[in-house]
């Protein structure tokens, strides 16, 4: 239990710390191996997919995620053009997080780290 960790265990802990730091830089919260946001169900980090849309791109269409999260009100909601919309999906769990457009670089780093693991590409080395 308190013995030495294997190299794989150490790499997993290091990766989790890097994802937590990248998420914080992008304005998201990771606790207990899950992405968390107010009024939304937590989404596990392992196996998650992260997509990023700018407000002007997202405002042109109504996404299935918006309909799932807001119901029929999705048609009436306007998206702020000064925001990014980060969508985190893992199985049947979905989280939609608006963040400032100034954090685009940090959000893209987070997406690369999370999606790299989901596709088998290791970005932690």
Coordinates of C-alpha atoms in Angstrom, one line a residue:
X1 CA 0.0 0.0 0.0
X2 CA 2.7 2.4 0.9
X3 CA 5.5 0.7 -1.0
X4 CA 7.3 2.0 -4.0
X5 CA 5.2 2.8 -7.0
X6 CA 5.9 1.3 -10.4
X7 CA 7.1 3.4 -13.3
X8 CA 3.6 3.2 -14.8
X9 CA 2.1 4.4 -11.5
X10 CA 4.5 7.3 -11.3
X11 CA 3.8 8.2 -15.0
X12 CA 0.0 8.1 -14.3
X13 CA 0.4 10.4 -11.3
X14 CA 2.6 12.8 -13.2
X15 CA 0.1 12.9 -16.1
X16 CA -2.8 13.5 -13.7
X17 CA -0.9 16.4 -12.2
X18 CA -0.1 17.9 -15.6
X19 CA -3.8 17.6 -16.7
X20 CA -4.9 19.2 -13.4
X21 CA -2.5 22.1 -13.9
X22 CA -3.5 22.5 -17.6
X23 CA -7.2 22.5 -16.7
X24 CA -6.7 25.1 -14.0
X25 CA -4.8 27.3 -16.5
X26 CA -7.8 27.0 -18.9
X27 CA -10.3 27.8 -16.1
X28 CA -11.5 24.3 -15.4
X29 CA -11.4 22.2 -12.2
X30 CA -10.2 18.7 -11.8
X31 CA -10.6 16.9 -8.5
X32 CA -10.5 13.2 -7.8
X33 CA -9.7 12.3 -11.4
X34 CA -12.9 14.1 -12.7
X35 CA -13.6 17.3 -14.4
X36 CA -16.0 19.3 -12.3
X37 CA -18.2 22.4 -12.9
X38 CA -21.1 24.0 -11.0
X39 CA -24.5 22.5 -11.7
X40 CA -23.1 19.7 -14.0
X41 CA -22.3 16.1 -13.4
X42 CA -18.6 15.3 -13.0
X43 CA -16.9 13.7 -16.0
X44 CA -14.0 11.2 -15.5
X45 CA -10.6 12.4 -17.0
X46 CA -9.6 8.9 -18.1
X47 CA -11.0 8.3 -21.6
X48 CA -12.5 11.8 -22.0
X49 CA -12.5 13.7 -25.2
X50 CA -12.2 17.5 -25.2
X51 CA -13.4 19.7 -28.0
X52 CA -13.1 23.5 -28.3
X53 CA -15.3 25.9 -30.2
X54 CA -15.0 29.7 -30.5
X55 CA -18.2 31.7 -29.8
X56 CA -18.6 32.8 -33.4
X57 CA -18.4 29.2 -34.6
X58 CA -20.6 27.8 -32.0
X59 CA -23.2 30.5 -32.4
X60 CA -23.8 29.4 -36.0
X61 CA -25.4 26.1 -35.0
X62 CA -27.3 24.5 -32.2
X63 CA -25.2 21.5 -30.9
X64 CA -26.6 18.3 -29.6
X65 CA -24.7 19.0 -26.4
X66 CA -26.5 22.3 -25.9
X67 CA -29.9 20.6 -26.5
X68 CA -29.0 17.9 -24.0
X69 CA -27.9 20.4 -21.3
X70 CA -30.6 23.1 -21.8
X71 CA -33.4 21.4 -23.6
X72 CA -35.6 23.5 -25.9
X73 CA -34.0 26.6 -24.5
X74 CA -30.9 25.9 -26.6
X75 CA -32.6 27.5 -29.6
X76 CA -33.0 30.8 -27.6
X77 CA -29.6 30.9 -26.0
X78 CA -27.1 33.3 -27.6
X79 CA -23.4 32.5 -27.3
X80 CA -21.0 35.2 -26.3
X81 CA -18.4 35.8 -29.1
X82 CA -15.7 36.6 -26.5
X83 CA -15.9 33.1 -25.1
X84 CA -14.7 29.6 -25.9
X85 CA -16.9 26.6 -25.3
X86 CA -15.0 23.6 -24.0
X87 CA -17.0 20.3 -24.4
X88 CA -15.8 17.4 -22.3
X89 CA -17.3 14.0 -23.2
X90 CA -16.8 10.6 -21.7
X91 CA -19.3 7.9 -22.5
X92 CA -22.8 9.2 -21.7
X93 CA -21.4 12.1 -19.6
X94 CA -21.1 15.5 -21.2
X95 CA -19.9 18.8 -19.7
X96 CA -20.1 22.2 -21.4
X97 CA -17.8 24.9 -20.0
X98 CA -17.7 28.5 -21.2
X99 CA -14.3 30.1 -20.7
X100 CA -12.7 33.4 -21.7
X101 CA -11.4 33.6 -25.3
X102 CA -8.1 34.8 -23.8
X103 CA -7.5 31.3 -22.5
X104 CA -7.6 29.6 -25.9
X105 CA -4.0 28.6 -25.9
X106 CA -4.3 27.0 -22.4
X107 CA -7.5 25.2 -23.5
X108 CA -5.9 23.8 -26.6
X109 CA -3.0 22.5 -24.5
X110 CA -5.5 20.8 -22.2
X111 CA -7.3 19.3 -25.2
X112 CA -4.1 18.0 -26.7
X113 CA -3.1 16.3 -23.4
X114 CA -6.5 14.7 -22.8
X115 CA -7.2 13.7 -26.4
X116 CA -3.7 12.4 -26.8
X117 CA -4.3 9.8 -24.2
X118 CA -7.6 8.8 -25.6
X119 CA -6.0 8.2 -29.0
X120 CA -3.0 6.4 -27.6
X121 CA -0.5 9.3 -28.3
X122 CA 1.6 10.0 -25.2
X123 CA 2.2 13.8 -24.7
X124 CA 3.7 13.6 -21.2
X125 CA 7.3 12.6 -22.1

